[in-house]
């Protein structure tokens, strides 16, 4: 190798060594840590929690009667206002009574005629009984007369039944309310021929004070409901959503548990009675029902939004304070401050609703859990707690 080549090779090696030394001596650049994730938190605390069950209910009239004519004839008048409240016995409609008045008159006349015949037969029997005592007539004649009296007495009894039937049919020409309640829409107008076979009757009357609400619960709730019902009356609240808010419609009590479980749905039907003073419940309407079975006292609870589901079951993100240790090569600086981090803690749950969840194990009272912003978190993530929201009331 020539002297010039050796010199060039030495220069290249020296230059490479210089670059390596520079790279080694260059201080390492630290990438900035990601900013803390903003979250909102709440504390686990003890509270008395009402254990309630929710279901969709159907409002049902306390009593429903379809008013149907008992006789056939032209309906001459309607004596109620549609949609009004009528009392039991109030006149609703009238059917032309003239054919039934004539039938009653005919039955009365026939009965009077047969009563006269019976009186004659009885007088004749008395005379025959006097004559036979003196042996003026035979015993066979007296026996025949007794049979005649018995026959006439049966005919009069039959006439009495016909008179009762005629009077009853005549009373049916005045159609009255069988119960107290609210009338519906009139199905047949005056002037039409009505009969017991009139489809849908004349009008339907419903009692809505009080009123029933039917709803169903899963069969798993049956033991708890039965225990509570045996101990005390169970209060039921019916409410509806109005403008995004929950409006209470009425308060009632549970009255009936069905005697079978629906095999196709695995649910049990229950019936609650409401006084319905404000007529907030109307037959056929759907409402949400809340059934309070008991109160769990001194239960550890967190907001339900804090509970998350993982592969191994429910957990919460709990907040803890972490103070990073400074490197051994440099002294502690004021920048090494405590930071807030989260830890995923498995929990065992009790009763839960849309607002609160009872924690059986996993948390202690006073621990802070994440209620907003948890979708971006992971164990050990740094967080920044946002201030609480302040609600402003409007008059």
PDB file of N, CA and C in Angstrom, residues 236-322:
ATOM      1  N   UNK A 236     -95.941   1.718  44.969  1.00  0.00           N
ATOM      2  CA  UNK A 236     -95.652   1.741  43.537  1.00  0.00           C
ATOM      3  C   UNK A 236     -95.837   3.169  43.040  1.00  0.00           C
ATOM      4  N   UNK A 237     -94.909   3.629  42.224  1.00  0.00           N
ATOM      5  CA  UNK A 237     -94.987   4.961  41.629  1.00  0.00           C
ATOM      6  C   UNK A 237     -95.038   4.837  40.115  1.00  0.00           C
ATOM      7  N   UNK A 238     -95.966   5.534  39.508  1.00  0.00           N
ATOM      8  CA  UNK A 238     -96.070   5.581  38.052  1.00  0.00           C
ATOM      9  C   UNK A 238     -95.610   6.947  37.575  1.00  0.00           C
ATOM     10  N   UNK A 239     -94.735   6.944  36.581  1.00  0.00           N
ATOM     11  CA  UNK A 239     -94.251   8.225  36.074  1.00  0.00           C
ATOM     12  C   UNK A 239     -94.023   8.129  34.570  1.00  0.00           C
ATOM     13  N   UNK A 240     -93.831   9.277  33.955  1.00  0.00           N
ATOM     14  CA  UNK A 240     -93.633   9.347  32.508  1.00  0.00           C
ATOM     15  C   UNK A 240     -92.554  10.369  32.223  1.00  0.00           C
ATOM     16  N   UNK A 241     -91.964  10.256  31.042  1.00  0.00           N
ATOM     17  CA  UNK A 241     -90.962  11.210  30.589  1.00  0.00           C
ATOM     18  C   UNK A 241     -91.656  12.381  29.907  1.00  0.00           C
ATOM     19  N   UNK A 242     -91.373  13.567  30.394  1.00  0.00           N
ATOM     20  CA  UNK A 242     -91.960  14.773  29.814  1.00  0.00           C
ATOM     21  C   UNK A 242     -90.856  15.807  29.635  1.00  0.00           C
ATOM     22  N   UNK A 243     -90.531  16.073  28.369  1.00  0.00           N
ATOM     23  CA  UNK A 243     -89.488  17.058  28.087  1.00  0.00           C
ATOM     24  C   UNK A 243     -88.127  16.661  28.613  1.00  0.00           C
ATOM     25  N   UNK A 244     -87.814  15.352  28.570  1.00  0.00           N
ATOM     26  CA  UNK A 244     -86.529  14.887  29.061  1.00  0.00           C
ATOM     27  C   UNK A 244     -86.454  14.730  30.559  1.00  0.00           C
ATOM     28  N   UNK A 245     -87.528  15.012  31.273  1.00  0.00           N
ATOM     29  CA  UNK A 245     -87.551  14.880  32.725  1.00  0.00           C
ATOM     30  C   UNK A 245     -88.566  13.812  33.123  1.00  0.00           C
ATOM     31  N   UNK A 246     -88.380  13.280  34.309  1.00  0.00           N
ATOM     32  CA  UNK A 246     -89.279  12.252  34.809  1.00  0.00           C
ATOM     33  C   UNK A 246     -90.352  12.900  35.669  1.00  0.00           C
ATOM     34  N   UNK A 247     -91.594  12.778  35.225  1.00  0.00           N
ATOM     35  CA  UNK A 247     -92.720  13.388  35.934  1.00  0.00           C
ATOM     36  C   UNK A 247     -93.543  12.313  36.624  1.00  0.00           C
ATOM     37  N   UNK A 248     -93.730  12.453  37.925  1.00  0.00           N
ATOM     38  CA  UNK A 248     -94.534  11.496  38.691  1.00  0.00           C
ATOM     39  C   UNK A 248     -96.003  11.709  38.362  1.00  0.00           C
ATOM     40  N   UNK A 249     -96.706  10.626  38.023  1.00  0.00           N
ATOM     41  CA  UNK A 249     -98.116  10.698  37.670  1.00  0.00           C
ATOM     42  C   UNK A 249     -99.022  10.354  38.848  1.00  0.00           C
ATOM     43  N   UNK A 250     -98.692   9.300  39.584  1.00  0.00           N
ATOM     44  CA  UNK A 250     -99.551   8.868  40.687  1.00  0.00           C
ATOM     45  C   UNK A 250     -98.789   7.890  41.565  1.00  0.00           C
ATOM     46  N   UNK A 251     -99.288   7.755  42.794  1.00  0.00           N
ATOM     47  CA  UNK A 251     -98.729   6.806  43.752  1.00  0.00           C
ATOM     48  C   UNK A 251     -99.794   5.767  44.083  1.00  0.00           C
ATOM     49  N   UNK A 252     -99.370   4.502  44.193  1.00  0.00           N
ATOM     50  CA  UNK A 252    -100.311   3.433  44.494  1.00  0.00           C
ATOM     51  C   UNK A 252     -99.664   2.338  45.315  1.00  0.00           C
ATOM     52  N   UNK A 253    -100.355   1.206  45.405  1.00  0.00           N
ATOM     53  CA  UNK A 253     -99.865   0.058  46.173  1.00  0.00           C
ATOM     54  C   UNK A 253    -100.026  -1.195  45.326  1.00  0.00           C
ATOM     55  N   UNK A 254     -99.111  -2.137  45.545  1.00  0.00           N
ATOM     56  CA  UNK A 254     -99.190  -3.419  44.859  1.00  0.00           C
ATOM     57  C   UNK A 254    -100.317  -4.244  45.464  1.00  0.00           C
ATOM     58  N   UNK A 255    -101.176  -4.808  44.617  1.00  0.00           N
ATOM     59  CA  UNK A 255    -102.341  -5.547  45.112  1.00  0.00           C
ATOM     60  C   UNK A 255    -102.351  -7.012  44.705  1.00  0.00           C
ATOM     61  N   UNK A 256    -101.819  -7.355  43.529  1.00  0.00           N
ATOM     62  CA  UNK A 256    -101.959  -8.715  43.025  1.00  0.00           C
ATOM     63  C   UNK A 256    -100.646  -9.185  42.403  1.00  0.00           C
ATOM     64  N   UNK A 257    -100.255 -10.444  42.740  1.00  0.00           N
ATOM     65  CA  UNK A 257     -99.216 -11.172  42.012  1.00  0.00           C
ATOM     66  C   UNK A 257     -99.903 -12.278  41.230  1.00  0.00           C
ATOM     67  N   UNK A 258     -99.594 -12.372  39.950  1.00  0.00           N
ATOM     68  CA  UNK A 258    -100.206 -13.432  39.153  1.00  0.00           C
ATOM     69  C   UNK A 258     -99.781 -14.793  39.698  1.00  0.00           C
ATOM     70  N   UNK A 259    -100.607 -15.811  39.448  1.00  0.00           N
ATOM     71  CA  UNK A 259    -100.326 -17.139  40.006  1.00  0.00           C
ATOM     72  C   UNK A 259     -99.481 -18.009  39.099  1.00  0.00           C
ATOM     73  N   UNK A 260     -99.060 -17.504  37.947  1.00  0.00           N
ATOM     74  CA  UNK A 260     -98.186 -18.250  37.046  1.00  0.00           C
ATOM     75  C   UNK A 260     -97.129 -17.313  36.486  1.00  0.00           C
ATOM     76  N   UNK A 261     -96.021 -17.908  36.068  1.00  0.00           N
ATOM     77  CA  UNK A 261     -94.951 -17.173  35.383  1.00  0.00           C
ATOM     78  C   UNK A 261     -95.066 -17.438  33.892  1.00  0.00           C
ATOM     79  N   UNK A 262     -94.988 -16.395  33.110  1.00  0.00           N
ATOM     80  CA  UNK A 262     -95.060 -16.524  31.655  1.00  0.00           C
ATOM     81  C   UNK A 262     -93.847 -17.300  31.158  1.00  0.00           C
ATOM     82  N   UNK A 263     -94.076 -18.497  30.621  1.00  0.00           N
ATOM     83  CA  UNK A 263     -92.963 -19.348  30.209  1.00  0.00           C
ATOM     84  C   UNK A 263     -92.228 -18.807  28.997  1.00  0.00           C
ATOM     85  N   UNK A 264     -92.920 -18.077  28.145  1.00  0.00           N
ATOM     86  CA  UNK A 264     -92.273 -17.559  26.939  1.00  0.00           C
ATOM     87  C   UNK A 264     -91.356 -16.377  27.231  1.00  0.00           C
ATOM     88  N   UNK A 265     -91.649 -15.617  28.287  1.00  0.00           N
ATOM     89  CA  UNK A 265     -90.829 -14.441  28.607  1.00  0.00           C
ATOM     90  C   UNK A 265     -90.087 -14.573  29.925  1.00  0.00           C
ATOM     91  N   UNK A 266     -90.464 -15.539  30.769  1.00  0.00           N
ATOM     92  CA  UNK A 266     -89.816 -15.685  32.066  1.00  0.00           C
ATOM     93  C   UNK A 266     -90.110 -14.540  33.013  1.00  0.00           C
ATOM     94  N   UNK A 267     -91.293 -13.968  32.885  1.00  0.00           N
ATOM     95  CA  UNK A 267     -91.668 -12.817  33.719  1.00  0.00           C
ATOM     96  C   UNK A 267     -92.948 -13.121  34.490  1.00  0.00           C
ATOM     97  N   UNK A 268     -93.142 -12.357  35.549  1.00  0.00           N
ATOM     98  CA  UNK A 268     -94.334 -12.456  36.379  1.00  0.00           C
ATOM     99  C   UNK A 268     -95.126 -11.165  36.255  1.00  0.00           C
ATOM    100  N   UNK A 269     -96.432 -11.276  36.071  1.00  0.00           N
ATOM    101  CA  UNK A 269     -97.295 -10.105  35.949  1.00  0.00           C
ATOM    102  C   UNK A 269     -97.786  -9.670  37.324  1.00  0.00           C
ATOM    103  N   UNK A 270     -97.742  -8.374  37.580  1.00  0.00           N
ATOM    104  CA  UNK A 270     -98.194  -7.795  38.831  1.00  0.00           C
ATOM    105  C   UNK A 270     -99.220  -6.710  38.530  1.00  0.00           C
ATOM    106  N   UNK A 271    -100.066  -6.428  39.528  1.00  0.00           N
ATOM    107  CA  UNK A 271    -101.095  -5.407  39.364  1.00  0.00           C
ATOM    108  C   UNK A 271    -101.049  -4.463  40.563  1.00  0.00           C
ATOM    109  N   UNK A 272    -101.014  -3.175  40.277  1.00  0.00           N
ATOM    110  CA  UNK A 272    -101.010  -2.152  41.322  1.00  0.00           C
ATOM    111  C   UNK A 272    -102.249  -1.291  41.182  1.00  0.00           C
ATOM    112  N   UNK A 273    -102.771  -0.825  42.327  1.00  0.00           N
ATOM    113  CA  UNK A 273    -103.976   0.014  42.330  1.00  0.00           C
ATOM    114  C   UNK A 273    -103.601   1.439  42.712  1.00  0.00           C
ATOM    115  N   UNK A 274    -104.141   2.384  41.944  1.00  0.00           N
ATOM    116  CA  UNK A 274    -103.893   3.806  42.163  1.00  0.00           C
ATOM    117  C   UNK A 274    -105.226   4.515  42.366  1.00  0.00           C
ATOM    118  N   UNK A 275    -105.272   5.445  43.318  1.00  0.00           N
ATOM    119  CA  UNK A 275    -106.493   6.220  43.522  1.00  0.00           C
ATOM    120  C   UNK A 275    -106.761   7.157  42.356  1.00  0.00           C
ATOM    121  N   UNK A 276    -105.679   7.614  41.716  1.00  0.00           N
ATOM    122  CA  UNK A 276    -105.797   8.435  40.506  1.00  0.00           C
ATOM    123  C   UNK A 276    -106.661   9.675  40.707  1.00  0.00           C
ATOM    124  N   UNK A 277    -106.390  10.477  41.733  1.00  0.00           N
ATOM    125  CA  UNK A 277    -107.259  11.634  41.991  1.00  0.00           C
ATOM    126  C   UNK A 277    -107.199  12.694  40.901  1.00  0.00           C
ATOM    127  N   UNK A 278    -106.035  12.846  40.280  1.00  0.00           N
ATOM    128  CA  UNK A 278    -105.882  13.882  39.251  1.00  0.00           C
ATOM    129  C   UNK A 278    -106.148  13.354  37.848  1.00  0.00           C
ATOM    130  N   UNK A 279    -106.584  12.092  37.728  1.00  0.00           N
ATOM    131  CA  UNK A 279    -106.846  11.468  36.424  1.00  0.00           C
ATOM    132  C   UNK A 279    -105.615  11.509  35.528  1.00  0.00           C
ATOM    133  N   UNK A 280    -104.440  11.388  36.151  1.00  0.00           N
ATOM    134  CA  UNK A 280    -103.199  11.383  35.362  1.00  0.00           C
ATOM    135  C   UNK A 280    -103.005  10.058  34.641  1.00  0.00           C
ATOM    136  N   UNK A 281    -103.637   8.991  35.131  1.00  0.00           N
ATOM    137  CA  UNK A 281    -103.557   7.684  34.494  1.00  0.00           C
ATOM    138  C   UNK A 281    -104.815   7.436  33.683  1.00  0.00           C
ATOM    139  N   UNK A 282    -104.645   6.973  32.461  1.00  0.00           N
ATOM    140  CA  UNK A 282    -105.770   6.770  31.542  1.00  0.00           C
ATOM    141  C   UNK A 282    -105.690   5.369  30.967  1.00  0.00           C
ATOM    142  N   UNK A 283    -106.799   4.650  30.905  1.00  0.00           N
ATOM    143  CA  UNK A 283    -106.758   3.267  30.408  1.00  0.00           C
ATOM    144  C   UNK A 283    -106.122   3.165  29.034  1.00  0.00           C
ATOM    145  N   UNK A 284    -105.265   2.153  28.889  1.00  0.00           N
ATOM    146  CA  UNK A 284    -104.589   1.913  27.619  1.00  0.00           C
ATOM    147  C   UNK A 284    -103.255   2.596  27.476  1.00  0.00           C
ATOM    148  N   UNK A 285    -102.901   3.506  28.391  1.00  0.00           N
ATOM    149  CA  UNK A 285    -101.638   4.230  28.298  1.00  0.00           C
ATOM    150  C   UNK A 285    -100.497   3.392  28.870  1.00  0.00           C
ATOM    151  N   UNK A 286     -99.287   3.649  28.376  1.00  0.00           N
ATOM    152  CA  UNK A 286     -98.081   3.011  28.901  1.00  0.00           C
ATOM    153  C   UNK A 286     -97.375   3.988  29.836  1.00  0.00           C
ATOM    154  N   UNK A 287     -96.943   3.477  30.975  1.00  0.00           N
ATOM    155  CA  UNK A 287     -96.217   4.299  31.947  1.00  0.00           C
ATOM    156  C   UNK A 287     -95.040   3.483  32.473  1.00  0.00           C
ATOM    157  N   UNK A 288     -94.087   4.172  33.052  1.00  0.00           N
ATOM    158  CA  UNK A 288     -92.980   3.505  33.724  1.00  0.00           C
ATOM    159  C   UNK A 288     -93.337   3.347  35.200  1.00  0.00           C
ATOM    160  N   UNK A 289     -93.102   2.164  35.714  1.00  0.00           N
ATOM    161  CA  UNK A 289     -93.486   1.829  37.082  1.00  0.00           C
ATOM    162  C   UNK A 289     -92.236   1.610  37.918  1.00  0.00           C
ATOM    163  N   UNK A 290     -92.237   2.166  39.115  1.00  0.00           N
ATOM    164  CA  UNK A 290     -91.138   1.968  40.064  1.00  0.00           C
ATOM    165  C   UNK A 290     -91.710   1.327  41.325  1.00  0.00           C
ATOM    166  N   UNK A 291     -91.204   0.148  41.661  1.00  0.00           N
ATOM    167  CA  UNK A 291     -91.669  -0.606  42.824  1.00  0.00           C
ATOM    168  C   UNK A 291     -90.569  -0.624  43.869  1.00  0.00           C
ATOM    169  N   UNK A 292     -90.839  -0.048  45.029  1.00  0.00           N
ATOM    170  CA  UNK A 292     -89.866  -0.028  46.123  1.00  0.00           C
ATOM    171  C   UNK A 292     -90.075  -1.259  46.995  1.00  0.00           C
ATOM    172  N   UNK A 293     -89.046  -2.130  47.078  1.00  0.00           N
ATOM    173  CA  UNK A 293     -89.171  -3.358  47.850  1.00  0.00           C
ATOM    174  C   UNK A 293     -88.557  -3.242  49.244  1.00  0.00           C
ATOM    175  N   UNK A 294     -87.504  -2.457  49.398  1.00  0.00           N
ATOM    176  CA  UNK A 294     -86.880  -2.284  50.706  1.00  0.00           C
ATOM    177  C   UNK A 294     -85.872  -1.148  50.631  1.00  0.00           C
ATOM    178  N   UNK A 295     -85.230  -0.857  51.770  1.00  0.00           N
ATOM    179  CA  UNK A 295     -84.181   0.155  51.843  1.00  0.00           C
ATOM    180  C   UNK A 295     -82.917  -0.492  52.405  1.00  0.00           C
ATOM    181  N   UNK A 296     -81.826  -0.402  51.667  1.00  0.00           N
ATOM    182  CA  UNK A 296     -80.534  -0.926  52.132  1.00  0.00           C
ATOM    183  C   UNK A 296     -79.803   0.201  52.856  1.00  0.00           C
ATOM    184  N   UNK A 297     -79.577   0.006  54.133  1.00  0.00           N
ATOM    185  CA  UNK A 297     -79.010   1.066  54.960  1.00  0.00           C
ATOM    186  C   UNK A 297     -77.497   0.931  55.063  1.00  0.00           C
ATOM    187  N   UNK A 298     -76.843   2.102  55.106  1.00  0.00           N
ATOM    188  CA  UNK A 298     -75.397   2.210  55.262  1.00  0.00           C
ATOM    189  C   UNK A 298     -74.675   1.375  54.197  1.00  0.00           C
ATOM    190  N   UNK A 299     -75.059   1.599  52.965  1.00  0.00           N
ATOM    191  CA  UNK A 299     -74.437   0.894  51.843  1.00  0.00           C
ATOM    192  C   UNK A 299     -73.386   1.790  51.196  1.00  0.00           C
ATOM    193  N   UNK A 300     -72.248   1.203  50.800  1.00  0.00           N
ATOM    194  CA  UNK A 300     -71.202   1.948  50.103  1.00  0.00           C
ATOM    195  C   UNK A 300     -71.597   2.061  48.637  1.00  0.00           C
ATOM    196  N   UNK A 301     -71.716   3.292  48.138  1.00  0.00           N
ATOM    197  CA  UNK A 301     -72.213   3.507  46.780  1.00  0.00           C
ATOM    198  C   UNK A 301     -71.280   4.432  46.011  1.00  0.00           C
ATOM    199  N   UNK A 302     -71.309   4.272  44.703  1.00  0.00           N
ATOM    200  CA  UNK A 302     -70.633   5.173  43.769  1.00  0.00           C
ATOM    201  C   UNK A 302     -71.619   5.476  42.646  1.00  0.00           C
ATOM    202  N   UNK A 303     -71.412   6.559  41.905  1.00  0.00           N
ATOM    203  CA  UNK A 303     -72.257   6.782  40.731  1.00  0.00           C
ATOM    204  C   UNK A 303     -72.150   5.614  39.757  1.00  0.00           C
ATOM    205  N   UNK A 304     -73.252   5.232  39.171  1.00  0.00           N
ATOM    206  CA  UNK A 304     -73.264   4.073  38.279  1.00  0.00           C
ATOM    207  C   UNK A 304     -72.366   4.271  37.062  1.00  0.00           C
ATOM    208  N   UNK A 305     -72.150   5.532  36.636  1.00  0.00           N
ATOM    209  CA  UNK A 305     -71.291   5.772  35.474  1.00  0.00           C
ATOM    210  C   UNK A 305     -69.841   5.470  35.775  1.00  0.00           C
ATOM    211  N   UNK A 306     -69.482   5.313  37.053  1.00  0.00           N
ATOM    212  CA  UNK A 306     -68.093   5.013  37.399  1.00  0.00           C
ATOM    213  C   UNK A 306     -67.758   3.550  37.176  1.00  0.00           C
ATOM    214  N   UNK A 307     -68.745   2.689  37.132  1.00  0.00           N
ATOM    215  CA  UNK A 307     -68.506   1.249  36.997  1.00  0.00           C
ATOM    216  C   UNK A 307     -68.317   0.910  35.517  1.00  0.00           C
ATOM    217  N   UNK A 308     -67.218   0.204  35.240  1.00  0.00           N
ATOM    218  CA  UNK A 308     -66.905  -0.205  33.876  1.00  0.00           C
ATOM    219  C   UNK A 308     -66.793  -1.725  33.830  1.00  0.00           C
ATOM    220  N   UNK A 309     -66.982  -2.276  32.654  1.00  0.00           N
ATOM    221  CA  UNK A 309     -66.913  -3.726  32.472  1.00  0.00           C
ATOM    222  C   UNK A 309     -65.641  -4.092  31.723  1.00  0.00           C
ATOM    223  N   UNK A 310     -64.880  -5.036  32.292  1.00  0.00           N
ATOM    224  CA  UNK A 310     -63.654  -5.516  31.674  1.00  0.00           C
ATOM    225  C   UNK A 310     -63.726  -7.000  31.401  1.00  0.00           C
ATOM    226  N   UNK A 311     -62.693  -7.572  30.819  1.00  0.00           N
ATOM    227  CA  UNK A 311     -62.694  -9.015  30.529  1.00  0.00           C
ATOM    228  C   UNK A 311     -62.867  -9.872  31.769  1.00  0.00           C
ATOM    229  N   UNK A 312     -62.397  -9.379  32.914  1.00  0.00           N
ATOM    230  CA  UNK A 312     -62.474 -10.156  34.143  1.00  0.00           C
ATOM    231  C   UNK A 312     -63.605  -9.700  35.061  1.00  0.00           C
ATOM    232  N   UNK A 313     -64.477  -8.821  34.566  1.00  0.00           N
ATOM    233  CA  UNK A 313     -65.608  -8.382  35.367  1.00  0.00           C
ATOM    234  C   UNK A 313     -65.611  -6.883  35.587  1.00  0.00           C
ATOM    235  N   UNK A 314     -66.488  -6.393  36.451  1.00  0.00           N
ATOM    236  CA  UNK A 314     -66.601  -4.949  36.676  1.00  0.00           C
ATOM    237  C   UNK A 314     -65.392  -4.399  37.440  1.00  0.00           C
ATOM    238  N   UNK A 315     -65.062  -3.138  37.132  1.00  0.00           N
ATOM    239  CA  UNK A 315     -63.984  -2.462  37.836  1.00  0.00           C
ATOM    240  C   UNK A 315     -64.247  -0.968  37.794  1.00  0.00           C
ATOM    241  N   UNK A 316     -63.489  -0.235  38.591  1.00  0.00           N
ATOM    242  CA  UNK A 316     -63.536   1.224  38.594  1.00  0.00           C
ATOM    243  C   UNK A 316     -62.124   1.748  38.498  1.00  0.00           C
ATOM    244  N   UNK A 317     -61.990   2.961  37.971  1.00  0.00           N
ATOM    245  CA  UNK A 317     -60.701   3.651  37.977  1.00  0.00           C
ATOM    246  C   UNK A 317     -60.647   4.500  39.238  1.00  0.00           C
ATOM    247  N   UNK A 318     -59.769   4.111  40.157  1.00  0.00           N
ATOM    248  CA  UNK A 318     -59.603   4.846  41.401  1.00  0.00           C
ATOM    249  C   UNK A 318     -58.408   5.785  41.288  1.00  0.00           C
ATOM    250  N   UNK A 319     -58.518   6.937  41.919  1.00  0.00           N
ATOM    251  CA  UNK A 319     -57.473   7.971  41.846  1.00  0.00           C
ATOM    252  C   UNK A 319     -56.498   7.770  43.008  1.00  0.00           C
ATOM    253  N   UNK A 320     -55.208   7.858  42.705  1.00  0.00           N
ATOM    254  CA  UNK A 320     -54.196   7.843  43.767  1.00  0.00           C
ATOM    255  C   UNK A 320     -53.091   8.837  43.396  1.00  0.00           C
ATOM    256  N   UNK A 321     -52.349   9.266  44.393  1.00  0.00           N
ATOM    257  CA  UNK A 321     -51.272  10.238  44.214  1.00  0.00           C
ATOM    258  C   UNK A 321     -49.948   9.508  44.097  1.00  0.00           C
ATOM    259  N   UNK A 322     -49.151   9.891  43.070  1.00  0.00           N
ATOM    260  CA  UNK A 322     -47.854   9.260  42.832  1.00  0.00           C
ATOM    261  C   UNK A 322     -46.772  10.335  42.800  1.00  0.00           C
TER     262      UNK A 322
END
